[in-house]
Short mmCIF file of C-alpha atoms in Angstrom, two decimals:
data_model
loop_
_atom_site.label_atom_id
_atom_site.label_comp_id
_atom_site.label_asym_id
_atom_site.label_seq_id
_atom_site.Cartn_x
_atom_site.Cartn_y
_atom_site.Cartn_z
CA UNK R 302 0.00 0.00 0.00
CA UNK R 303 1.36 3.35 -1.21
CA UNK R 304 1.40 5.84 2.15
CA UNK R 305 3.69 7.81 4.23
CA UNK R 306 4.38 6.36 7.57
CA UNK R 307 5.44 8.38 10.99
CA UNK R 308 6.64 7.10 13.59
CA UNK R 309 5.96 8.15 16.95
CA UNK R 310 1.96 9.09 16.71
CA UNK R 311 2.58 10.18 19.78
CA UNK R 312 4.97 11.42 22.29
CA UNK R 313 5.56 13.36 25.40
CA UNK R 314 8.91 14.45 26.16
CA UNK R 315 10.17 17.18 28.74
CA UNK R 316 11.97 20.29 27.37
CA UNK R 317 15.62 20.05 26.19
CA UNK R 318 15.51 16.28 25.91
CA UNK R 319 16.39 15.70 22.02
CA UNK R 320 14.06 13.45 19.72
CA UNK R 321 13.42 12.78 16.36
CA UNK R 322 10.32 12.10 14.56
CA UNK R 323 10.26 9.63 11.72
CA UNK R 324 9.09 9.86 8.25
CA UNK R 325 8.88 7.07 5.46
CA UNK R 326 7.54 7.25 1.94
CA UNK R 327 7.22 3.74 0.32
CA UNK R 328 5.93 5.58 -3.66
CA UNK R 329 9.72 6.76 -4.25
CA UNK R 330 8.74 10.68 -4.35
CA UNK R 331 11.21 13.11 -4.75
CA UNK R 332 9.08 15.96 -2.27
CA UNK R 333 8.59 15.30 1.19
CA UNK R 334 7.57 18.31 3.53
CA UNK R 335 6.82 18.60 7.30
CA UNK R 336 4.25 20.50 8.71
CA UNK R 337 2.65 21.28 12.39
CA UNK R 338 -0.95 21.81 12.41
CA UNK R 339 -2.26 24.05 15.33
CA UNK R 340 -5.87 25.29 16.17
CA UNK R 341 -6.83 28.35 14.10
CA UNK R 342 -3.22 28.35 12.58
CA UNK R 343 -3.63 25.47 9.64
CA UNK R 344 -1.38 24.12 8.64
CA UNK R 345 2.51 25.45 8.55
CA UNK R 346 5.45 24.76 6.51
CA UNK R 347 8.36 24.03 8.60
CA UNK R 348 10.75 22.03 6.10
CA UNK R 349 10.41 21.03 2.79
CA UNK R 350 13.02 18.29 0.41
CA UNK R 351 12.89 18.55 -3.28
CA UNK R 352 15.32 15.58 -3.33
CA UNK R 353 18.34 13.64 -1.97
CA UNK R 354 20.76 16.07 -0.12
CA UNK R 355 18.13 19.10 -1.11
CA UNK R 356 16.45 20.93 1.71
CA UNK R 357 15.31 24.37 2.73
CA UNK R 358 13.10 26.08 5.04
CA UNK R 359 9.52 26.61 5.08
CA UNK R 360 7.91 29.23 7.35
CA UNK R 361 8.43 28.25 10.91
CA UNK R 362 11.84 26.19 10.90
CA UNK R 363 13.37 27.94 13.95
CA UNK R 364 13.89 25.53 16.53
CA UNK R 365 13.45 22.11 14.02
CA UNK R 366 16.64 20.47 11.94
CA UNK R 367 15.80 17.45 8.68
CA UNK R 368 17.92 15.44 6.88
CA UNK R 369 17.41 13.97 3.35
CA UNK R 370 20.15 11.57 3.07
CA UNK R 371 17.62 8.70 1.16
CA UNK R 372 14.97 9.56 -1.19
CA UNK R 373 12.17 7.72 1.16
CA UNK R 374 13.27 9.06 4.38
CA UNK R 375 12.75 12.97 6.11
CA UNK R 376 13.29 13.29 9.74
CA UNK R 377 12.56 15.86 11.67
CA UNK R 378 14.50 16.51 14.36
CA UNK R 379 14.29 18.84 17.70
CA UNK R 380 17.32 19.56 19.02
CA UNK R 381 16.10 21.12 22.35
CA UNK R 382 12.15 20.59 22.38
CA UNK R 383 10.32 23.41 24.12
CA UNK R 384 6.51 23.77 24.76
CA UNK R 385 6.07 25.96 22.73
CA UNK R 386 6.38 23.31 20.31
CA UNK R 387 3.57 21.18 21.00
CA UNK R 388 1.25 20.44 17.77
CA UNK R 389 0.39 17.91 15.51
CA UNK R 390 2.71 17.51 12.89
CA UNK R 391 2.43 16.11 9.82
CA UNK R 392 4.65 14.88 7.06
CA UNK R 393 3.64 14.39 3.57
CA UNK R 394 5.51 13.89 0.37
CA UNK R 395 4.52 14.15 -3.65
CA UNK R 396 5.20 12.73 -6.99
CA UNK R 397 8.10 15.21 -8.88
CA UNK R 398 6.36 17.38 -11.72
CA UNK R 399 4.90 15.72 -14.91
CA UNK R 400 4.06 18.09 -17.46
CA UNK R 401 4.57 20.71 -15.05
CA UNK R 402 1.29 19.34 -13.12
CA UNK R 403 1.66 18.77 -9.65
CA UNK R 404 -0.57 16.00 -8.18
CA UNK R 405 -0.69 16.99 -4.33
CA UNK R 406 0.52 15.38 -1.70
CA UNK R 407 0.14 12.39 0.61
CA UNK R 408 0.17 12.87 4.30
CA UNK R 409 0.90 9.91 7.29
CA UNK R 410 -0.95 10.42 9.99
CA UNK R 411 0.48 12.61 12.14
CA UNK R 412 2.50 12.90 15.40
CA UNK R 413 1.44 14.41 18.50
CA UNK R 414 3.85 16.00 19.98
CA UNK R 415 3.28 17.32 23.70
CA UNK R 416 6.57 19.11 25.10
CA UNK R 417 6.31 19.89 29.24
CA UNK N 387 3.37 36.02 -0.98
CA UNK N 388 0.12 33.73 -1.21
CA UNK N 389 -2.68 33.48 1.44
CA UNK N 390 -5.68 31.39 1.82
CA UNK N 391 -8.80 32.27 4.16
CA UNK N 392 -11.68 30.30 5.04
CA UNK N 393 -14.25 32.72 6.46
CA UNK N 394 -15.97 29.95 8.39
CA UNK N 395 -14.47 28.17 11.31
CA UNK N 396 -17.65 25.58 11.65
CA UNK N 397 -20.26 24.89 8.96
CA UNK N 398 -23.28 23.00 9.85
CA UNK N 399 -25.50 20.93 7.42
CA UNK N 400 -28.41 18.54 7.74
CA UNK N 401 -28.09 15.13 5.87
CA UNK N 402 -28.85 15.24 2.71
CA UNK N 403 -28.76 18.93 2.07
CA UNK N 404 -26.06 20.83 -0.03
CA UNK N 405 -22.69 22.04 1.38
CA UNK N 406 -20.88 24.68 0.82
CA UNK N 407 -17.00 25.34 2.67
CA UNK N 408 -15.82 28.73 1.32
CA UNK N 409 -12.37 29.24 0.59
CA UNK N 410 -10.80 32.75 -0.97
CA UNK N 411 -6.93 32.95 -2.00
CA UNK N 412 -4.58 35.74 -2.82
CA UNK N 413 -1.71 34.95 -5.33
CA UNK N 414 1.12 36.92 -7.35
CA UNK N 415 0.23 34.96 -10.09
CA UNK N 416 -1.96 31.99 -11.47
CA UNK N 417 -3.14 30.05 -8.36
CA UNK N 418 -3.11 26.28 -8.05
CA UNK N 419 -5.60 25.46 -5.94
CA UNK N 420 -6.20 22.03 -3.88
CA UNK N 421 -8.62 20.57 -1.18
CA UNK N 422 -7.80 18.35 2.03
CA UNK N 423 -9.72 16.75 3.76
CA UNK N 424 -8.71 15.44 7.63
CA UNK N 425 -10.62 12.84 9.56
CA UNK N 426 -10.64 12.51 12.70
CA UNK N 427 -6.91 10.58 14.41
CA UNK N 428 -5.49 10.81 10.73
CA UNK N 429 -3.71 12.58 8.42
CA UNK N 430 -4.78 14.68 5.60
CA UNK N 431 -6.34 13.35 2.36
CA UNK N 432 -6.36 14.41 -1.23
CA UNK N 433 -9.56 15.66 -2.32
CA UNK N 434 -9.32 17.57 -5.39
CA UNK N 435 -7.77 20.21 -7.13
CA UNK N 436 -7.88 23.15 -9.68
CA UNK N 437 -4.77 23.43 -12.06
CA UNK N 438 -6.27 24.70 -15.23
CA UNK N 439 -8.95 23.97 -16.97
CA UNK N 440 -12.64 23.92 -16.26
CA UNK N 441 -13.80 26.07 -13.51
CA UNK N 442 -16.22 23.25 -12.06
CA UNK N 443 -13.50 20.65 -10.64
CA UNK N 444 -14.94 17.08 -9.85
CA UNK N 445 -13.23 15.24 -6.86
CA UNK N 446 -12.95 11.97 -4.61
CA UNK N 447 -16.48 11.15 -2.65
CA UNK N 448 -18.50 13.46 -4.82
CA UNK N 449 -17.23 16.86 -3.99
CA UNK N 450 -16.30 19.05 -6.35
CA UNK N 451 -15.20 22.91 -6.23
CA UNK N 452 -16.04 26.12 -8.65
CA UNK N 453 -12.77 28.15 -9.51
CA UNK N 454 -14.15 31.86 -9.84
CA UNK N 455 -10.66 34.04 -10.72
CA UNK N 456 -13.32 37.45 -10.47
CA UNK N 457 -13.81 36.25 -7.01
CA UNK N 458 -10.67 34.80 -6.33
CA UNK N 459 -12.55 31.77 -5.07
CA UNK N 460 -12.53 27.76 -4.85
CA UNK N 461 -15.63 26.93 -2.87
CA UNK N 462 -15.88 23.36 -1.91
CA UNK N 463 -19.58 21.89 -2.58
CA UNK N 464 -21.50 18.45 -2.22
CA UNK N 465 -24.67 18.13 -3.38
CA UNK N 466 -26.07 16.18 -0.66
CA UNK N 467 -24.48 15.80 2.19
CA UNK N 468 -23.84 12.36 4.56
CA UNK N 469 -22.96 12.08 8.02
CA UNK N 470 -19.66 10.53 7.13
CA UNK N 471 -18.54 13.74 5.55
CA UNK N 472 -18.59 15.59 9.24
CA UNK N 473 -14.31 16.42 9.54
CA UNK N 474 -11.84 18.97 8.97
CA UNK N 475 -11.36 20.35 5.85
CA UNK N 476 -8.16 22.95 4.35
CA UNK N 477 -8.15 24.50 0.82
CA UNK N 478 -4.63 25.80 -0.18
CA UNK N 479 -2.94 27.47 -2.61
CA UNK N 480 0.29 27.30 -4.33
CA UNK N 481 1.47 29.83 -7.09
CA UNK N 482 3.16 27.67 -9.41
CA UNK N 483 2.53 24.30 -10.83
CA UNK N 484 5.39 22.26 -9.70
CA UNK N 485 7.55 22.92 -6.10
CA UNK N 486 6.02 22.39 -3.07
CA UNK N 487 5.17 25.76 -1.28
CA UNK N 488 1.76 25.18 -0.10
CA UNK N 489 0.30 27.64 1.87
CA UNK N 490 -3.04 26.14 3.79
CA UNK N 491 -5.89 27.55 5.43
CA UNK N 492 -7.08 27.39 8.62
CA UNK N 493 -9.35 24.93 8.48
CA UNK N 494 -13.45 24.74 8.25
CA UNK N 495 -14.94 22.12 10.21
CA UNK N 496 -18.05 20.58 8.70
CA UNK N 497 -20.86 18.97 11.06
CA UNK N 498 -23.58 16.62 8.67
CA UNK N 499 -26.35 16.25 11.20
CA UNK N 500 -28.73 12.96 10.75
#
């Protein structure tokens, strides 16, 4: 089954202790994003990967590090949770242009993150 | 920069009327315009979306959305609505066909009452 798989769906974790959050796409897409999700907010852009080795910064990285070092992997990593970083957060990749359409992405499921 | 806005935080329907979830944009450019829709405990699903085209975009579970550029709109419509349809649901924008800057919403959350 084609889908994007996180891995915790959810965690509590004390501020300052490290952690990473998982991500897995098994459809071999080039794009894979994270996002948090919080009430009123939508949802926010903190990293984005157009490929292996290729990653920049969406609207709210501060505080959040990735890697892209395979094509079906993303992590997202917090280097020194704080509670201000409690959400929902969401990864989510998609297939690399055809035609210069872009066919949306697939999100997992989520993570909940609580931070105390 | 792009924006999206959905005017209504909660929208609620009885079964087997029409829906309606409102969503306006602001782009640079031409917009690219998708719908998501989140159940409850999981992550976000594909509905449908507006590249270019036809105004009137069909989608998954029989939903489909009117592009009006006048209006700079993408409302999200059903024809009748079912109880299973009650979640969360985002419209966002992008302003190019390919890369992967979406900018979402916040979010309308539809209630189908039985």
């Amino acid at each position: 089954e084609a889908q994007v798989t996180q891995n915790p769906r959810y965690l509590i974790t004390v501020t300052g202790k490290k952690l990473t959050v998982t991500c897995s796409q098994n459809m071999n897409h080039e794009y894979m994003s994270w996002y948090r999700q919080d009430p009123g907010l939508g949802l926010r852009q903190i990293y984005y990967s157009m490929n292996v080795e290729v990653t920049d910064k969406g609207d709210v990285p501060e505080g959040y590090k990735v890697s892209r070092k395979e094509k079906r992997n993303f992590p997202l990593i917090l280097e020194s949770p704080s509670p201000n970083q409690t959400s929902l957060y969401f990864c989510a990749s998609s297939l690399s242009v055809v035609g210069g359409v872009n066919y949306g992405y697939t999100f997992g499921s989520g993570t909940r993150l609580t931070v105390v | 920069a792009q924006s999206v806005a959905q005017p209504e935080d909660q929208v609620n329907v009885a079964e087997g009327n029409p829906l309606t979830v409102k969503c306006t944009y602001s782009v640079s450019g031409n917009p690219y315009l998708f719908w998501y829709v989140q159940y409850p405990n999981r992550g976000l699903q594909f509905l449908l979306k507006y590249i270019t085209g036809d105004n009137l975009v069909k989608g998954s579970y029989g939903f489909e959305a009117e592009f009006n550029k006048s209006q700079t709109s993408f409302h999200l419509k059903k024809p009748s609505a079912l109880v299973s349809d009650s979640a969360l649901y985002f419209c966002a924008v992008r302003d190019r066909p390919y890369g992967q800057n979406f900018v979402f919403g916040p979010g309308t959350r539809l209630s189908v009452l039985p």
